[in-house]
XYZ file of C-alpha atoms in Angstrom:
762
model
C 0.087 0.008 0.018
C 1.355 3.441 -0.916
C 2.202 5.853 1.967
C -0.529 8.175 3.081
C 0.179 11.977 3.325
C 0.430 12.757 7.109
C -2.552 15.094 6.926
C -4.798 12.173 5.698
C -3.532 9.924 8.467
C -4.502 12.567 10.966
C -7.928 12.970 9.303
C -8.581 9.209 9.388
C -7.674 9.028 13.101
C -10.177 11.867 13.786
C -12.870 9.551 12.379
C -11.505 6.568 14.236
C -10.463 4.769 11.056
C -7.057 2.945 10.839
C -5.002 3.563 7.700
C -4.429 -0.202 7.578
C -8.101 -0.703 6.687
C -7.735 1.233 3.389
C -7.196 -1.029 0.400
C -6.585 1.657 -2.230
C -6.975 5.374 -2.463
C -6.706 8.230 -5.004
C -6.045 11.937 -4.758
C -8.662 13.794 -6.963
C -7.157 17.244 -7.603
C -9.955 19.000 -9.462
C -13.172 20.580 -8.437
C -16.377 19.946 -10.361
C -16.055 23.463 -12.037
C -12.835 25.156 -13.087
C -10.654 25.073 -9.958
C -8.191 22.680 -8.369
C -8.920 21.251 -4.817
C -7.733 18.142 -3.105
C -10.316 15.323 -2.418
C -9.346 11.805 -1.439
C -11.454 8.848 -2.300
C -10.518 5.815 -0.173
C -11.745 2.305 -0.391
C -12.029 -0.213 2.551
C -13.547 -3.612 2.514
C -16.867 -2.185 3.616
C -16.890 1.588 2.837
C -16.198 4.173 0.215
C -14.690 7.161 2.110
C -14.648 10.667 0.614
C -12.369 13.217 2.377
C -12.772 16.844 1.290
C -10.549 19.701 2.579
C -11.821 23.087 3.606
C -9.135 24.810 1.501
C -10.224 27.327 -1.063
C -9.946 26.089 -4.660
C -6.516 26.758 -6.348
C -6.433 29.176 -9.336
C -3.520 27.552 -11.199
C -1.759 24.303 -11.505
C 1.591 23.809 -13.263
C 2.337 20.641 -15.304
C 5.158 20.524 -17.880
C 6.528 17.380 -16.267
C 6.343 18.637 -12.772
C 4.046 17.652 -9.934
C 1.523 20.192 -8.754
C 2.726 23.604 -7.884
C -0.191 25.796 -7.103
C -1.390 29.199 -6.051
C -4.317 29.424 -3.687
C -6.898 32.067 -3.345
C -6.261 32.076 0.458
C -4.158 29.730 2.541
C -5.288 28.524 5.916
C -2.877 27.337 8.502
C -5.154 24.512 9.801
C -6.799 22.236 7.302
C -9.952 20.436 8.306
C -11.314 17.415 6.421
C -14.916 16.511 6.035
C -15.696 12.832 5.594
C -18.526 11.101 3.831
C -18.792 7.380 4.493
C -20.932 5.193 2.191
C -21.333 1.437 2.582
C -20.362 -0.640 -0.400
C -23.605 -2.612 -0.167
C -25.526 0.781 -0.594
C -23.725 1.561 -3.779
C -24.983 0.122 -7.031
C -21.971 1.157 -9.158
C -18.761 3.157 -9.080
C -17.514 4.109 -12.619
C -14.977 6.406 -14.160
C -16.018 8.941 -16.788
C -13.366 10.168 -19.309
C -13.266 13.817 -20.103
C -10.808 15.975 -22.029
C -7.555 15.776 -20.087
C -9.466 14.763 -16.899
C -11.913 12.356 -15.535
C -14.631 11.974 -12.870
C -15.677 9.282 -10.390
C -19.404 8.672 -10.719
C -21.319 6.864 -7.936
C -24.757 5.503 -8.186
C -26.264 5.015 -4.686
C -29.133 4.921 -5.829
C -29.033 8.399 -7.441
C -26.193 8.950 -9.767
C -23.722 11.747 -8.847
C -20.118 12.849 -9.298
C -18.149 12.483 -6.088
C -14.801 13.734 -7.282
C -12.820 14.870 -10.393
C -9.152 14.549 -11.257
C -6.566 15.502 -13.921
C -5.648 12.809 -16.499
C -2.460 11.808 -14.635
C -4.521 10.098 -12.040
C -6.600 8.029 -14.564
C -4.658 4.811 -14.254
C -5.128 4.822 -10.456
C -8.795 5.753 -10.724
C -9.415 2.805 -13.108
C -7.750 0.479 -10.592
C -9.908 1.816 -7.700
C -13.034 1.169 -9.802
C -11.864 -2.367 -10.545
C -11.131 -3.096 -6.847
C -14.572 -1.724 -6.069
C -16.259 -4.075 -8.554
C -14.511 -7.108 -6.951
C -15.515 -6.079 -3.434
C -19.119 -5.594 -4.737
C -18.989 -9.237 -6.012
C -17.523 -10.333 -2.656
C -14.297 -11.200 -4.395
C -10.892 -10.631 -2.811
C -8.625 -8.185 -4.784
C -5.314 -9.684 -5.676
C -2.252 -8.371 -3.903
C -0.733 -6.870 -7.044
C -3.786 -4.607 -7.552
C -3.311 -3.169 -4.048
C 0.514 -2.912 -3.736
C 1.420 -1.771 -7.164
C 2.705 1.801 -7.533
C -0.153 3.046 -9.744
C 0.951 6.656 -10.302
C 3.864 7.834 -12.230
C 6.192 8.825 -9.420
C 7.949 12.189 -9.149
C 11.396 13.190 -8.001
C 11.216 14.081 -4.291
C 13.950 16.703 -4.731
C 12.614 18.815 -7.614
C 9.102 17.479 -8.138
C 9.782 16.557 -11.824
C 7.778 13.524 -13.029
C 10.008 10.626 -13.992
C 10.062 10.434 -17.775
C 9.960 6.526 -17.767
C 7.290 4.665 -15.775
C 8.967 2.164 -13.517
C 12.299 3.844 -13.739
C 12.733 6.266 -10.931
C 15.578 8.347 -12.379
C 15.295 12.164 -12.663
C 17.288 13.503 -15.541
C 17.482 16.929 -13.846
C 18.761 15.777 -10.439
C 20.740 12.843 -11.453
C 24.409 13.235 -10.419
C 26.666 13.431 -13.420
C 29.449 11.659 -11.571
C 27.075 8.677 -11.091
C 26.584 8.485 -14.900
C 30.350 8.821 -15.324
C 31.029 5.970 -12.831
C 28.490 3.805 -14.552
C 30.037 4.459 -17.870
C 33.457 3.431 -16.582
C 32.049 -0.011 -15.956
C 31.727 -0.525 -19.685
C 35.509 -0.198 -19.887
C 36.107 -3.501 -18.065
C 36.241 -5.438 -21.271
C 38.968 -3.165 -22.709
C 40.979 -2.528 -19.506
C 44.009 -4.291 -20.892
C 44.050 -2.256 -24.078
C 43.375 0.940 -22.099
C 46.286 0.040 -19.762
C 48.760 -0.283 -22.693
C 47.393 2.885 -24.306
C 47.838 4.890 -21.087
C 51.309 3.209 -20.565
C 52.673 4.250 -23.915
C 51.069 7.660 -23.677
C 52.926 8.196 -20.380
C 56.186 7.014 -21.995
C 55.492 9.442 -24.857
C 54.860 12.201 -22.407
C 57.973 11.331 -20.319
C 60.111 11.416 -23.424
C 58.505 14.789 -24.394
C 59.155 16.301 -20.914
C 62.947 15.779 -21.358
C 63.100 17.774 -24.583
C 62.449 21.278 -23.121
C 65.237 20.764 -20.735
C 67.531 19.656 -23.593
C 66.516 22.554 -25.766
C 66.771 25.155 -23.036
C 69.316 24.676 -20.182
C 71.520 22.052 -21.823
C 71.676 23.781 -25.221
C 71.855 27.459 -24.262
C 73.498 27.369 -20.797
C 75.911 24.472 -21.158
C 76.529 23.595 -24.822
C 76.544 27.159 -26.137
C 77.547 28.917 -22.869
C 80.500 26.695 -22.264
C 79.564 25.665 -18.713
C 78.691 22.352 -17.140
C 79.052 18.746 -18.325
C 77.783 19.446 -21.884
C 80.058 22.518 -22.545
C 80.808 22.775 -26.221
C 79.169 19.385 -26.985
C 76.424 20.812 -29.272
C 76.356 17.670 -31.502
C 75.677 15.403 -28.509
C 72.843 17.617 -27.253
C 71.226 17.621 -30.806
C 71.607 13.844 -30.994
C 69.853 13.565 -27.550
C 67.070 15.837 -28.763
C 66.524 13.761 -31.955
C 66.677 10.532 -29.925
C 64.033 11.620 -27.453
C 61.853 13.048 -30.225
C 62.168 9.588 -32.007
C 61.245 7.758 -28.787
C 58.159 10.092 -28.281
C 57.099 9.504 -31.882
C 57.633 5.707 -31.518
C 55.517 5.492 -28.424
C 52.879 7.638 -30.049
C 52.599 5.308 -32.998
C 52.260 2.299 -30.718
C 49.474 3.682 -28.616
C 47.834 5.028 -31.866
C 47.741 1.509 -33.343
C 46.250 -0.014 -30.231
C 43.753 2.873 -29.982
C 42.624 2.531 -33.551
C 41.993 -1.229 -33.071
C 40.020 -0.650 -29.809
C 37.995 2.101 -31.235
C 36.435 -0.113 -33.847
C 35.566 -2.796 -31.295
C 34.096 -0.275 -28.870
C 31.940 1.302 -31.574
C 30.557 -2.164 -32.490
C 29.966 -3.138 -28.895
C 28.191 0.079 -27.920
C 25.837 -0.020 -30.848
C 25.122 -3.668 -30.228
C 24.517 -3.015 -26.609
C 21.816 -0.448 -27.373
C 20.256 -2.548 -30.021
C 20.111 -5.533 -27.730
C 18.541 -3.480 -25.031
C 15.843 -2.401 -27.430
C 15.086 -5.957 -28.409
C 14.309 -6.714 -24.745
C 11.665 -4.105 -24.575
C 7.943 -4.606 -25.222
C 5.987 -3.659 -28.319
C 4.339 -0.706 -26.598
C 7.768 0.970 -26.220
C 8.252 1.131 -29.960
C 4.719 2.317 -30.544
C 5.493 5.346 -28.358
C 8.818 6.172 -29.985
C 9.519 7.560 -33.505
C 11.982 5.594 -35.675
C 14.298 8.523 -36.087
C 14.703 8.995 -32.389
C 15.707 5.357 -31.867
C 18.109 5.523 -34.797
C 19.760 8.600 -33.233
C 20.284 6.762 -30.010
C 21.940 3.809 -31.783
C 24.096 5.765 -34.076
C 24.832 9.213 -32.738
C 24.832 8.510 -29.008
C 26.928 5.284 -29.342
C 29.425 7.333 -31.407
C 29.607 9.947 -28.755
C 30.380 7.286 -26.142
C 33.012 5.905 -28.416
C 34.844 9.212 -28.045
C 34.593 8.798 -24.202
C 36.468 5.520 -24.353
C 38.915 6.470 -27.093
C 39.735 10.113 -26.395
C 38.380 10.538 -22.940
C 39.795 8.107 -20.440
C 43.245 7.716 -21.786
C 43.902 11.407 -22.764
C 42.315 12.563 -19.442
C 44.737 10.439 -17.424
C 47.759 11.373 -19.459
C 47.022 15.040 -19.600
C 46.346 15.129 -15.917
C 49.725 13.401 -15.293
C 51.353 15.884 -17.698
C 49.903 18.917 -15.803
C 51.128 17.436 -12.438
C 54.590 16.576 -13.904
C 55.146 19.975 -15.625
C 53.919 21.975 -12.648
C 56.256 19.964 -10.351
C 59.275 20.637 -12.615
C 58.377 24.327 -12.841
C 58.117 24.616 -9.074
C 61.529 22.987 -8.671
C 63.058 25.321 -11.293
C 61.525 28.579 -9.966
C 58.534 28.616 -7.586
C 58.004 32.414 -8.015
C 57.703 32.214 -11.809
C 55.504 29.174 -11.499
C 53.071 30.780 -9.096
C 52.947 33.813 -11.357
C 51.983 31.831 -14.407
C 49.274 29.955 -12.395
C 47.565 33.100 -11.207
C 44.851 32.950 -13.909
C 43.857 29.396 -13.087
C 41.351 30.143 -10.217
C 39.386 32.285 -12.662
C 39.494 29.580 -15.279
C 38.037 27.087 -12.808
C 35.319 29.493 -11.852
C 34.278 30.059 -15.414
C 34.307 26.329 -16.081
C 31.986 25.669 -13.111
C 29.561 28.391 -14.195
C 29.573 27.341 -17.928
C 29.266 23.556 -17.406
C 25.581 23.297 -16.389
C 24.427 25.665 -19.246
C 26.443 23.683 -21.750
C 24.805 20.479 -20.474
C 21.280 21.891 -21.019
C 22.078 23.246 -24.438
C 23.478 19.827 -25.423
C 20.223 18.141 -24.297
C 18.127 20.611 -26.164
C 20.307 20.110 -29.363
C 19.827 16.298 -29.192
C 16.061 16.660 -28.856
C 15.976 18.832 -31.976
C 18.169 16.511 -34.044
C 16.094 13.456 -32.855
C 12.881 15.193 -34.053
C 14.540 16.142 -37.326
C 15.626 12.530 -37.928
C 12.139 11.273 -37.028
C 10.638 13.467 -39.687
C 13.194 12.342 -42.274
C 12.447 8.673 -41.446
C 8.703 9.170 -41.554
C 8.813 11.080 -44.816
C 11.015 8.513 -46.500
C 8.910 5.548 -45.282
C 5.700 7.337 -46.276
C 6.953 8.636 -49.644
C 4.114 6.863 -51.474
C 1.513 8.664 -49.406
C 3.319 12.029 -49.772
C 3.454 11.681 -53.542
C -0.139 10.461 -53.785
C -1.556 13.517 -51.996
C 0.965 16.010 -53.566
C 2.193 17.048 -50.089
C 5.830 17.638 -51.067
C 5.646 21.304 -50.086
C 3.948 20.456 -46.767
C 6.785 18.019 -45.959
C 9.356 20.639 -47.055
C 7.841 23.207 -44.760
C 7.673 20.775 -41.874
C 11.314 19.828 -42.360
C 12.287 23.442 -42.751
C 10.650 24.186 -39.416
C 12.282 21.380 -37.338
C 15.604 21.940 -39.186
C 15.396 25.592 -38.200
C 14.766 24.561 -34.570
C 17.791 22.328 -34.645
C 19.825 25.104 -36.329
C 18.884 27.460 -33.376
C 19.757 24.917 -30.793
C 23.082 24.188 -32.571
C 23.911 27.880 -32.829
C 23.170 28.481 -29.195
C 25.502 25.598 -28.128
C 28.203 26.692 -30.514
C 28.001 30.362 -29.485
C 28.398 29.302 -25.820
C 31.448 27.211 -26.812
C 32.905 29.758 -29.197
C 32.616 32.481 -26.456
C 33.806 30.460 -23.436
C 36.688 28.490 -24.905
C 38.666 31.557 -26.434
C 38.291 33.335 -23.009
C 39.701 30.331 -21.215
C 42.555 30.003 -23.653
C 43.515 33.681 -23.292
C 43.462 33.344 -19.500
C 45.606 30.155 -19.560
C 48.069 31.766 -22.081
C 48.299 34.932 -19.951
C 50.773 33.039 -17.757
C 53.245 32.772 -20.600
C 53.190 36.542 -21.190
C 53.941 37.126 -17.508
C 56.898 34.694 -17.732
C 58.348 36.559 -20.664
C 58.033 39.899 -18.824
C 59.157 38.765 -15.358
C 61.632 36.268 -16.511
C 63.289 38.661 -19.035
C 63.627 41.231 -16.166
C 65.313 38.632 -13.970
C 67.711 37.768 -16.823
C 68.710 41.356 -17.119
C 69.268 41.479 -13.351
C 71.473 38.440 -13.596
C 69.225 36.304 -11.257
C 68.205 33.894 -14.092
C 70.014 32.476 -17.119
C 68.542 32.789 -20.630
C 68.632 28.960 -21.056
C 66.589 28.519 -17.887
C 63.986 31.065 -19.172
C 63.730 29.189 -22.460
C 63.322 25.883 -20.551
C 60.576 27.543 -18.480
C 58.903 28.894 -21.616
C 59.078 25.485 -23.388
C 57.507 23.761 -20.373
C 54.797 26.380 -20.396
C 54.151 25.650 -24.106
C 53.868 21.984 -23.207
C 51.454 22.873 -20.432
C 49.142 24.720 -22.774
C 48.149 21.420 -24.575
C 46.894 19.605 -21.480
C 45.268 22.731 -20.115
C 43.554 23.282 -23.504
C 42.294 19.670 -23.263
C 41.063 20.233 -19.807
C 39.225 23.435 -21.004
C 37.682 21.498 -23.922
C 36.843 18.551 -21.623
C 33.691 20.497 -20.601
C 32.480 20.289 -24.155
C 33.439 16.673 -24.473
C 31.938 15.877 -21.046
C 28.625 17.513 -21.969
C 28.390 15.425 -25.202
C 29.281 12.065 -23.496
C 27.288 12.367 -20.376
C 24.057 13.424 -22.160
C 24.599 10.612 -24.645
C 25.288 8.161 -21.833
C 22.099 9.315 -20.005
C 20.002 8.673 -23.082
C 21.547 5.207 -23.636
C 21.017 4.259 -19.966
C 17.253 5.190 -20.442
C 17.148 2.426 -23.005
C 19.095 -0.016 -20.750
C 16.932 0.778 -17.683
C 13.591 0.950 -19.401
C 11.250 -1.592 -17.839
C 9.417 -3.733 -20.373
C 5.638 -3.869 -19.977
C 5.820 -7.617 -20.711
C 8.599 -9.223 -18.765
C 9.423 -12.828 -17.786
C 9.228 -13.952 -14.205
C 12.625 -14.976 -12.661
C 11.438 -18.621 -12.585
C 9.573 -18.599 -15.927
C 8.895 -21.998 -17.327
C 10.406 -23.227 -20.703
C 7.690 -24.754 -22.752
C 9.477 -27.454 -24.754
C 6.341 -28.944 -26.335
C 2.860 -27.725 -26.950
C -0.531 -29.351 -27.613
C -2.163 -26.065 -28.495
C -5.088 -25.776 -26.085
C -6.061 -22.176 -25.435
C -8.179 -21.045 -22.513
C -9.063 -17.366 -22.351
C -10.858 -16.535 -19.126
C -12.680 -13.270 -18.336
C -10.016 -11.118 -20.024
C -10.257 -7.351 -19.805
C -7.724 -5.235 -21.647
C -7.197 -1.648 -22.800
C -4.199 0.345 -24.146
C -5.105 3.210 -21.985
C -6.496 3.429 -18.423
C -10.221 3.156 -18.131
C -10.628 2.556 -21.938
C -11.135 -1.175 -22.165
C -11.019 -2.603 -25.601
C -11.901 -6.093 -24.437
C -14.354 -6.623 -21.561
C -14.756 -9.952 -19.857
C -13.915 -12.110 -22.889
C -13.786 -15.917 -22.510
C -12.847 -18.363 -25.164
C -11.727 -22.030 -25.340
C -9.911 -23.520 -28.285
C -9.135 -27.207 -28.281
C -5.931 -28.675 -29.747
C -6.224 -28.667 -33.576
C -9.460 -26.680 -33.543
C -10.005 -23.719 -35.795
C -11.841 -20.755 -34.059
C -13.131 -17.930 -36.172
C -13.404 -14.432 -34.702
C -15.799 -12.023 -36.527
C -17.151 -8.576 -35.872
C -17.077 -4.969 -37.093
C -13.842 -2.970 -37.275
C -12.827 -1.785 -33.842
C -14.596 -4.656 -32.066
C -11.326 -5.908 -30.542
C -10.510 -8.862 -32.783
C -6.773 -7.979 -33.476
C -6.377 -6.877 -29.795
C -7.620 -10.367 -28.623
C -5.109 -12.257 -30.732
C -2.222 -9.975 -29.804
C -2.762 -11.180 -26.233
C -2.178 -14.771 -27.007
C 1.593 -14.554 -27.888
C 1.759 -11.970 -25.024
C 2.577 -8.958 -27.084
C 0.668 -7.147 -24.355
C -0.371 -8.323 -20.837
C -3.983 -8.530 -19.907
C -5.327 -6.065 -17.283
C -7.707 -8.578 -15.777
C -8.398 -12.273 -16.287
C -5.887 -14.818 -17.614
C -4.904 -16.683 -20.703
C -3.734 -20.286 -20.413
C -2.012 -22.517 -22.921
C -2.019 -26.246 -22.210
C -3.123 -25.347 -18.698
C -0.274 -22.913 -17.948
C -0.786 -19.191 -17.474
C 1.175 -17.487 -20.198
C 2.582 -15.096 -17.604
C 4.352 -18.112 -16.004
C 5.989 -19.051 -19.392
C 9.174 -17.673 -20.873
C 8.071 -15.464 -23.728
C 10.711 -16.870 -26.121
C 9.525 -20.430 -25.625
C 5.857 -19.308 -25.880
C 6.283 -17.461 -29.097
C 8.409 -20.300 -30.535
C 5.186 -22.262 -30.798
C 2.978 -19.503 -32.218
C 2.932 -18.352 -35.787
C 1.155 -15.186 -36.966
C 0.019 -14.343 -40.567
C -1.360 -10.848 -40.647
C -2.739 -8.383 -43.095
C 0.241 -6.121 -42.860
C 3.166 -8.189 -44.172
C 6.632 -6.784 -43.677
C 9.294 -7.760 -46.134
C 12.729 -7.104 -44.845
C 15.637 -5.957 -46.993
C 17.337 -9.008 -48.210
C 16.863 -12.023 -50.518
C 13.674 -13.988 -50.934
C 15.320 -17.008 -49.238
C 16.365 -14.841 -46.305
C 12.794 -13.582 -45.816
C 11.322 -17.069 -45.867
C 14.121 -18.516 -43.631
C 13.670 -15.712 -41.100
C 11.457 -18.131 -39.097
C 14.246 -20.851 -39.142
C 17.616 -19.641 -40.197
C 19.048 -23.109 -39.866
C 16.668 -24.710 -42.305
C 17.833 -26.624 -45.335
C 17.321 -25.474 -48.870
C 14.910 -28.346 -49.389
C 12.810 -27.259 -46.396
C 12.721 -23.719 -47.648
C 11.601 -24.649 -51.149
C 9.003 -27.073 -49.753
C 7.557 -24.300 -47.555
C 7.394 -22.017 -50.648
C 5.601 -24.603 -52.693
C 3.060 -25.311 -50.016
C 2.412 -21.526 -49.726
C 2.001 -21.346 -53.558
C 5.027 -18.987 -53.764
C 7.524 -21.242 -55.611
C 6.164 -20.527 -59.124
C 6.380 -16.711 -58.906
C 9.751 -16.862 -57.173
C 11.213 -18.909 -60.049
C 10.117 -16.202 -62.522
C 12.013 -13.416 -60.589
C 15.346 -12.199 -61.998
C 17.501 -14.144 -59.484
C 14.958 -16.665 -58.194
C 15.322 -17.259 -54.438
C 18.318 -14.825 -54.441
C 16.384 -11.920 -55.730
C 16.727 -8.929 -53.355
C 13.381 -7.580 -52.043
C 12.407 -4.983 -49.494
C 14.004 -1.528 -49.203
C 15.737 -0.791 -52.467
C 14.981 -4.241 -53.885
C 12.441 -5.876 -56.166
C 8.836 -4.782 -55.489
C 6.346 -7.549 -54.788
C 2.577 -7.450 -55.062
C 0.316 -7.852 -52.079
C -0.488 -11.448 -52.860
C 3.208 -12.291 -53.351
C 4.194 -10.752 -50.053
C 1.383 -12.671 -48.363
C 2.597 -15.939 -49.871
C 6.043 -15.211 -48.446
C 4.464 -14.635 -45.002
C 2.589 -17.946 -45.318
C 5.821 -19.742 -46.381
C 7.536 -18.242 -43.290
C 4.825 -19.573 -41.052
C 4.932 -23.027 -42.654
C 8.748 -23.130 -42.055
C 8.135 -21.949 -38.427
C 5.816 -24.991 -38.058
C 3.869 -23.584 -35.036
C 1.376 -25.456 -32.829
C -0.815 -22.325 -32.641
C -1.551 -20.255 -35.740
C -3.004 -16.838 -35.713
C -4.525 -15.483 -39.006
C -5.202 -11.803 -38.610
C -7.056 -10.558 -41.665
C -4.615 -12.546 -43.769
C -6.505 -11.937 -46.996
C -8.226 -8.620 -46.307
C -6.184 -6.555 -48.765
C -6.287 -8.962 -51.584
C -8.577 -9.186 -54.576
C -10.997 -12.040 -54.890
C -9.035 -14.215 -57.355
C -5.764 -13.779 -55.228
C -7.773 -14.458 -52.115
C -8.924 -17.801 -53.366
C -5.345 -18.815 -54.250
C -4.048 -17.702 -50.892
C -6.911 -19.481 -49.136
C -5.733 -22.759 -50.620
C -2.325 -22.244 -49.033
C -3.986 -21.238 -45.741
C -6.036 -24.384 -45.772
C -2.901 -26.423 -46.007
C -1.225 -24.376 -43.236
C -3.992 -24.764 -40.610
C -4.076 -28.506 -40.779
C -3.183 -30.105 -37.426
C -2.777 -26.709 -35.701
C -4.858 -24.786 -33.272
C -5.943 -21.790 -35.355
C -7.453 -18.415 -34.356
C -8.606 -16.774 -37.516
C -9.942 -13.209 -37.995
C -11.559 -12.177 -41.254
C -13.934 -9.443 -42.530
C -14.652 -11.779 -45.458
C -16.681 -14.448 -43.797
C -16.061 -16.834 -46.716
C -12.547 -17.314 -45.414
C -13.963 -18.833 -42.277
C -16.009 -21.548 -43.973
C -13.770 -24.239 -42.530
C -13.936 -22.898 -38.919
C -14.961 -25.383 -36.219
C -16.431 -22.710 -33.994
C -17.177 -18.998 -34.364
C -17.394 -16.123 -31.876
C -18.815 -12.696 -32.634
C -17.203 -9.658 -30.961
C -19.063 -6.347 -30.514
C -17.594 -3.459 -28.599
C -15.106 -5.726 -26.861
C -17.491 -8.420 -25.706
C -18.538 -11.804 -27.132
C -22.222 -11.429 -28.120
C -22.644 -14.738 -29.927
C -20.693 -18.066 -30.337
C -21.384 -21.306 -31.993
C -20.959 -23.096 -35.316
C -21.964 -21.389 -38.578
C -25.291 -23.250 -38.678
C -26.212 -22.505 -35.051
C -25.456 -18.810 -35.469
C -27.374 -18.534 -38.700
C -30.451 -20.122 -37.058
C -30.315 -17.465 -34.208
C -30.654 -14.739 -36.785
C -28.623 -12.429 -34.490
C -25.440 -10.434 -34.945
C -23.644 -13.079 -37.004
C -26.668 -13.521 -39.361
C -26.699 -9.751 -39.903
C -22.982 -9.767 -40.732
C -23.352 -12.587 -43.173
C -26.290 -10.904 -44.865
C -24.414 -7.609 -45.278
C -21.372 -9.605 -46.507
C -23.514 -11.302 -49.268
C -25.054 -7.978 -50.265
C -21.622 -6.509 -50.600
C -20.481 -9.376 -52.840
C -23.571 -8.962 -55.005
C -22.946 -5.261 -55.390
C -19.318 -6.018 -56.327
C -20.475 -8.427 -58.988
C -22.736 -5.732 -60.451
C -19.935 -3.273 -60.553
C -17.600 -5.779 -62.097
C -20.212 -6.394 -64.846
């Protein structure tokens, strides 16, 4: 049970009601007119409780992804709650009425009245409350899941922002960036050996480079040319040493470059595969809510950004940090006064970095959203080119793309302006130290306190220091890119699938094909049930026909059998096992689907058929094509079974695509077959040809067949008629025709349509 607000606990105690008695409750945040006011509706086993506060209605309520932030007409220090208690036995019904962006709880006891209203965010909870009430009214015990499940989309307790993903309580606004960074580092485990050698040779490269300024400064000017010290007059030896250390630095650089190049390709592959695999784990509803272009951006762009993190980020960050420490240490040993002077601008640099970082982060997120939207429109337009051309909407699409492209351009410009302003300022500040050294160091040379060679050594080290500091300045830009990309990728990894296997899910090795659907209720949205109390029994090998008008819930019903969605109420059993207790992979292994919308993937004819069983033999593939009636037209194609179809390939007719789909199902050899309007988009002649293939396919399988054309169900053993999500009639064809009910009406209209079509054809 969700935790009560403290004020409600106190109110319940005033009326001598224990919070433990409450089964489920809902906060209704609207008044029955235009204001906002808190009303709690609570449900116990015996009563419906309505708690209403004495606060004045609120004038405003802010949404935009945040929980309620409101302004009241007048605030009172003490809040009193009025309670109305109605016995469940006195109530005839408790229903939820859908309005525009809101809903109402309607009670009939015996007069019908509205007891509370709420904004749409509470709709799911309201629907559950009504469902629990119905069970209590029937003296049934609500299941634990209905009572304990967190029914509202939770909000961040720190900032109030609603979590973007249901079931994933991560706030993108308050999420600590170092936590994302730490999680990202865990991906490097597989490549730690390569990263170690890259960092090792980078450090050797840096170490060799750190010797060169000393050779070019103190050794060359003060000793070799100045005639003092161990290298007095030995100019050739100093030059040889400079060449040797430069060669070593170059050699170490080539080695780590080769290792880095090899690792970068592997990382890019693994990152994209990781995101793609995470997507495959998610339910069908996830993809229905996302645009193709957005998902493509996450696989390609975001994975590439993270590739930079592993390749340029970790290794170069470690090396440049070590370089900064090493160079500053050398400079302090040489002359601590000069060193402190050149480091004077650094506090200002750190201050600016700290101020600019959050803004760059936000600008990077906004830019990604704009490019995702632009990619989504490009993808939709390309996939829907036929529709665009057919309606002559090229200009509309151009304008639409121009608009989102302009939005992306503005976001890109804002980000680039920020970077173009900040980074030059940081560079000037970091290089200001070098100017101070020239001035102060030159003055000390003229005073005789410092040698010219030492000043040159100091300057050369400062020049070496600029590179790592420049990297650290630009790391803000790199960090913003990588962390926002990581955050979006982790959203995919952490997304909770609507349909998930239990930890102890059963593997169904064999299947008889018995389907038992019991009192199933399902809707894609809260309180909008598509199916209402549907029950159906299919025996092994039996063919069940499902008929009804468009929108009756036929396709929704068959989508529940392979568990593309989970039922809201009731259960579906196959061979006596609840499908929620079975592993989805083993369940779907025994179920084949032939639908109206046939998707032909880019590839050869053979690859499309063999998609159901990639390990099949050529003989099995050809046999499936022959049974489906596809072999003859395949042989006439330019390259036979090797003909490329799909995107950019050979175009197939609707009937040819459907035959490929049937061949795919035959090769799959399922125990349960679902035919979802398999011949709806075909002409009569093609339909008859396809029907012959389907008749062969259904033999020996439990089949659930949906069809508008009732002639395709002539071989069905049993028929059910769906209307508005409920089964209104069931029986054999002869039994239903004798009833002269809904099925008889459908058959009569179907026959009239066929006669009209014949007249038109004549």
